[in-house]
Protein backbone atom coordinates (compact mmCIF):
# COMPACT_ATOMS: atom_id res chain seq x y z
CA UNK A 1 0.00 0.00 0.00
CA UNK A 2 1.44 3.37 -0.91
CA UNK A 3 1.34 6.37 1.39
CA UNK A 4 -1.21 7.98 -0.93
CA UNK A 5 -3.69 5.21 -0.05
CA UNK A 6 -3.48 5.83 3.69
CA UNK A 7 -5.60 8.35 5.56
CA UNK A 8 -3.83 9.67 8.67
CA UNK A 9 -5.50 9.49 12.07
CA UNK A 10 -7.58 6.41 11.34
CA UNK A 11 -5.74 3.91 13.52
CA UNK A 12 -8.51 3.56 16.11
CA UNK A 13 -10.14 0.53 14.42
CA UNK A 14 -6.80 -1.29 14.43
CA UNK A 15 -6.13 -0.43 18.06
CA UNK A 16 -9.62 -1.69 18.99
CA UNK A 17 -9.07 -4.88 16.98
CA UNK A 18 -5.73 -5.40 18.73
CA UNK A 19 -7.45 -5.06 22.11
CA UNK A 20 -10.06 -7.63 21.07
CA UNK A 21 -7.33 -9.90 19.66
CA UNK A 22 -5.35 -9.71 22.90
CA UNK A 23 -8.48 -10.49 24.94
CA UNK A 24 -9.34 -13.48 22.73
CA UNK A 25 -5.79 -14.80 22.89
CA UNK A 26 -5.78 -14.40 26.68
CA UNK A 27 -9.01 -16.38 27.03
CA UNK A 28 -7.87 -19.13 24.66
CA UNK A 29 -4.20 -19.45 25.63
CA UNK A 30 -3.84 -17.80 29.05
CA UNK A 31 -0.76 -15.71 29.88
CA UNK A 32 1.05 -16.78 26.70
CA UNK A 33 -1.96 -15.50 24.77
CA UNK A 34 -1.63 -12.14 26.49
CA UNK A 35 2.05 -12.09 25.56
CA UNK A 36 1.18 -12.98 21.94
CA UNK A 37 -1.35 -10.13 21.82
CA UNK A 38 1.09 -7.59 23.24
CA UNK A 39 3.88 -8.74 20.92
CA UNK A 40 1.45 -8.50 17.99
CA UNK A 41 0.52 -4.93 18.97
CA UNK A 42 4.15 -3.82 19.38
CA UNK A 43 5.11 -5.43 16.08
CA UNK A 44 2.17 -3.74 14.34
CA UNK A 45 3.22 -0.36 15.71
CA UNK A 46 6.86 -0.78 14.68
CA UNK A 47 6.78 -2.90 11.51
CA UNK A 48 3.22 -3.11 10.18
CA UNK A 49 0.28 -5.46 9.88
CA UNK A 50 1.84 -8.34 7.97
CA UNK A 51 4.75 -8.70 10.39
CA UNK A 52 2.40 -8.37 13.35
CA UNK A 53 0.26 -11.28 12.18
CA UNK A 54 3.32 -13.46 11.55
CA UNK A 55 4.90 -12.60 14.90
CA UNK A 56 1.65 -13.15 16.78
CA UNK A 57 1.28 -16.60 15.26
CA UNK A 58 4.88 -17.54 16.07
CA UNK A 59 4.51 -16.50 19.73
CA UNK A 60 1.11 -18.17 19.92
CA UNK A 61 2.50 -21.44 18.54
CA UNK A 62 4.47 -21.90 21.77
CA UNK A 63 1.20 -21.91 23.72
CA UNK A 64 -0.18 -24.77 21.63
CA UNK A 65 2.88 -26.96 21.28
CA UNK A 66 0.82 -30.03 22.19
CA UNK A 67 -2.04 -29.22 19.80
CA UNK A 68 -5.09 -27.02 19.54
CA UNK A 69 -8.78 -27.81 19.31
CA UNK A 70 -10.70 -26.86 16.19
CA UNK A 71 -12.90 -24.42 18.10
CA UNK A 72 -9.92 -22.62 19.64
CA UNK A 73 -8.20 -22.47 16.26
CA UNK A 74 -11.28 -20.94 14.60
CA UNK A 75 -11.71 -18.34 17.36
CA UNK A 76 -8.04 -17.31 17.23
CA UNK A 77 -7.96 -17.10 13.44
CA UNK A 78 -11.22 -15.15 13.37
CA UNK A 79 -9.65 -12.63 15.76
CA UNK A 80 -6.61 -12.32 13.46
CA UNK A 81 -8.88 -11.85 10.42
CA UNK A 82 -10.77 -9.08 12.27
CA UNK A 83 -7.43 -7.43 13.04
CA UNK A 84 -6.39 -7.71 9.40
CA UNK A 85 -9.69 -6.30 8.14
CA UNK A 86 -9.54 -3.42 10.63
CA UNK A 87 -6.16 -2.40 9.23
CA UNK A 88 -7.79 -2.11 5.81
CA UNK A 89 -10.08 0.68 7.08
CA UNK A 90 -7.14 3.03 6.49
CA UNK A 91 -7.19 2.31 2.75
CA UNK A 92 -9.07 4.50 0.29
CA UNK A 93 -11.27 1.55 -0.72
CA UNK A 94 -11.76 -0.39 2.54
CA UNK A 95 -14.87 -2.27 1.44
CA UNK A 96 -13.19 -3.81 -1.61
CA UNK A 97 -9.98 -4.60 0.29
CA UNK A 98 -11.88 -6.12 3.21
CA UNK A 99 -13.98 -8.24 0.87
CA UNK A 100 -10.85 -9.49 -0.89
CA UNK A 101 -9.26 -10.35 2.45
CA UNK A 102 -12.30 -12.23 3.74
CA UNK A 103 -12.72 -14.14 0.47
CA UNK A 104 -9.01 -15.06 0.38
CA UNK A 105 -8.97 -16.20 3.99
CA UNK A 106 -12.18 -18.20 3.47
CA UNK A 107 -10.77 -19.90 0.40
CA UNK A 108 -7.54 -20.84 2.17
CA UNK A 109 -9.45 -22.25 5.16
CA UNK A 110 -11.85 -24.07 2.82
CA UNK A 111 -9.02 -25.63 0.84
CA UNK A 112 -7.23 -26.65 4.03
CA UNK A 113 -10.36 -28.24 5.46
CA UNK A 114 -11.34 -30.01 2.25
CA UNK A 115 -7.90 -31.45 1.57
CA UNK A 116 -7.33 -32.46 5.20
CA UNK A 117 -10.60 -34.45 5.15
CA UNK A 118 -9.66 -36.44 2.05
CA UNK A 119 -5.85 -36.72 2.05
CA UNK A 120 -3.05 -37.51 4.50
CA UNK A 121 -1.72 -34.59 6.50
CA UNK A 122 1.53 -34.23 4.53
CA UNK A 123 -0.36 -33.95 1.22
CA UNK A 124 -2.81 -31.48 2.75
CA UNK A 125 0.08 -29.36 4.03
CA UNK A 126 1.77 -29.42 0.62
CA UNK A 127 -1.43 -28.45 -1.20
CA UNK A 128 -2.10 -25.65 1.27
CA UNK A 129 1.44 -24.32 0.85
CA UNK A 130 1.09 -24.44 -2.94
CA UNK A 131 -2.25 -22.60 -2.83
CA UNK A 132 -0.81 -20.05 -0.41
CA UNK A 133 2.26 -19.50 -2.62
CA UNK A 134 0.08 -19.05 -5.70
CA UNK A 135 -2.16 -16.62 -3.81
CA UNK A 136 0.83 -14.64 -2.54
CA UNK A 137 2.31 -14.42 -6.02
CA UNK A 138 -1.04 -13.33 -7.48
CA UNK A 139 -1.39 -10.62 -4.83
CA UNK A 140 2.19 -9.49 -5.50
CA UNK A 141 1.46 -9.13 -9.22
CA UNK A 142 -1.80 -7.31 -8.45
CA UNK A 143 0.08 -4.91 -6.19
CA UNK A 144 2.58 -4.15 -8.96
CA UNK A 145 -0.23 -3.35 -11.36
CA UNK A 146 -2.21 -1.35 -8.76
CA UNK A 147 0.83 0.78 -7.88
CA UNK A 148 1.70 1.31 -11.55
CA UNK A 149 5.06 -0.42 -11.21
CA UNK A 150 4.63 -2.52 -14.35
CA UNK A 151 6.23 -0.93 -17.42
CA UNK A 152 3.83 -0.28 -20.27
CA UNK A 153 6.49 -0.46 -22.99
CA UNK A 154 6.98 -3.81 -24.63
CA UNK A 155 10.57 -5.05 -24.50
CA UNK A 156 12.34 -4.96 -27.82
CA UNK A 157 14.50 -7.71 -29.18
CA UNK A 158 17.99 -6.32 -29.83
CA UNK A 159 18.73 -8.91 -32.51
CA UNK A 160 15.98 -7.68 -34.81
CA UNK A 161 16.61 -4.76 -37.11
CA UNK A 162 14.08 -2.44 -38.60
CA UNK A 163 13.71 -2.76 -42.41
XYZ file of C-alpha atoms in Angstrom:
163
model
C 0.000 0.000 0.000
C 1.437 3.369 -0.912
C 1.339 6.368 1.391
C -1.212 7.976 -0.926
C -3.686 5.207 -0.047
C -3.484 5.835 3.694
C -5.602 8.346 5.561
C -3.825 9.669 8.668
C -5.498 9.489 12.071
C -7.584 6.406 11.337
C -5.736 3.910 13.518
C -8.506 3.563 16.114
C -10.137 0.529 14.419
C -6.798 -1.293 14.433
C -6.131 -0.435 18.062
C -9.619 -1.691 18.990
C -9.072 -4.877 16.983
C -5.725 -5.402 18.734
C -7.447 -5.056 22.114
C -10.060 -7.631 21.071
C -7.334 -9.899 19.657
C -5.352 -9.710 22.902
C -8.484 -10.493 24.942
C -9.339 -13.484 22.734
C -5.786 -14.799 22.892
C -5.783 -14.402 26.675
C -9.011 -16.383 27.026
C -7.873 -19.134 24.664
C -4.198 -19.449 25.630
C -3.844 -17.798 29.046
C -0.764 -15.707 29.882
C 1.051 -16.779 26.702
C -1.962 -15.497 24.767
C -1.629 -12.143 26.486
C 2.053 -12.093 25.555
C 1.182 -12.979 21.943
C -1.348 -10.127 21.823
C 1.092 -7.592 23.243
C 3.879 -8.736 20.920
C 1.451 -8.499 17.987
C 0.524 -4.935 18.970
C 4.146 -3.825 19.384
C 5.111 -5.428 16.079
C 2.166 -3.744 14.341
C 3.222 -0.357 15.711
C 6.860 -0.782 14.680
C 6.778 -2.905 11.511
C 3.221 -3.107 10.184
C 0.283 -5.456 9.880
C 1.845 -8.340 7.971
C 4.755 -8.704 10.387
C 2.399 -8.373 13.350
C 0.263 -11.283 12.176
C 3.316 -13.459 11.546
C 4.905 -12.600 14.896
C 1.647 -13.152 16.778
C 1.284 -16.603 15.265
C 4.876 -17.538 16.073
C 4.512 -16.496 19.726
C 1.109 -18.174 19.923
C 2.501 -21.438 18.539
C 4.471 -21.898 21.767
C 1.199 -21.912 23.719
C -0.183 -24.768 21.628
C 2.884 -26.963 21.282
C 0.824 -30.034 22.186
C -2.037 -29.216 19.800
C -5.091 -27.020 19.540
C -8.784 -27.810 19.309
C -10.696 -26.856 16.194
C -12.904 -24.418 18.097
C -9.916 -22.624 19.636
C -8.203 -22.468 16.263
C -11.276 -20.940 14.602
C -11.715 -18.342 17.355
C -8.042 -17.314 17.230
C -7.962 -17.104 13.439
C -11.218 -15.147 13.366
C -9.646 -12.626 15.758
C -6.612 -12.324 13.462
C -8.881 -11.850 10.416
C -10.775 -9.084 12.265
C -7.434 -7.428 13.044
C -6.389 -7.711 9.398
C -9.689 -6.298 8.143
C -9.537 -3.424 10.626
C -6.159 -2.401 9.234
C -7.794 -2.114 5.808
C -10.077 0.675 7.077
C -7.136 3.027 6.488
C -7.195 2.311 2.750
C -9.067 4.503 0.292
C -11.274 1.551 -0.722
C -11.758 -0.387 2.535
C -14.872 -2.275 1.442
C -13.185 -3.814 -1.607
C -9.977 -4.600 0.295
C -11.884 -6.116 3.215
C -13.983 -8.239 0.869
C -10.854 -9.489 -0.894
C -9.259 -10.348 2.453
C -12.296 -12.233 3.741
C -12.725 -14.145 0.469
C -9.012 -15.064 0.377
C -8.975 -16.204 3.991
C -12.177 -18.203 3.474
C -10.771 -19.903 0.397
C -7.539 -20.844 2.169
C -9.451 -22.251 5.157
C -11.846 -24.071 2.824
C -9.017 -25.633 0.835
C -7.226 -26.650 4.028
C -10.355 -28.243 5.464
C -11.337 -30.014 2.250
C -7.903 -31.452 1.569
C -7.329 -32.459 5.203
C -10.597 -34.448 5.148
C -9.662 -36.436 2.049
C -5.848 -36.720 2.046
C -3.046 -37.506 4.502
C -1.716 -34.589 6.502
C 1.531 -34.226 4.527
C -0.356 -33.953 1.218
C -2.810 -31.477 2.748
C 0.083 -29.359 4.026
C 1.774 -29.417 0.618
C -1.427 -28.447 -1.203
C -2.099 -25.647 1.271
C 1.444 -24.319 0.849
C 1.092 -24.440 -2.936
C -2.252 -22.599 -2.829
C -0.808 -20.052 -0.407
C 2.256 -19.501 -2.624
C 0.077 -19.054 -5.696
C -2.159 -16.623 -3.810
C 0.830 -14.641 -2.535
C 2.314 -14.421 -6.021
C -1.036 -13.330 -7.475
C -1.391 -10.616 -4.830
C 2.190 -9.494 -5.501
C 1.462 -9.132 -9.220
C -1.803 -7.312 -8.452
C 0.076 -4.909 -6.189
C 2.582 -4.152 -8.955
C -0.233 -3.355 -11.355
C -2.211 -1.353 -8.764
C 0.829 0.780 -7.883
C 1.700 1.306 -11.554
C 5.064 -0.422 -11.212
C 4.627 -2.525 -14.352
C 6.229 -0.927 -17.416
C 3.830 -0.285 -20.271
C 6.485 -0.460 -22.987
C 6.982 -3.806 -24.627
C 10.572 -5.052 -24.497
C 12.345 -4.955 -27.818
C 14.505 -7.705 -29.178
C 17.988 -6.323 -29.830
C 18.725 -8.911 -32.514
C 15.981 -7.678 -34.813
C 16.614 -4.755 -37.111
C 14.075 -2.435 -38.597
C 13.707 -2.758 -42.409
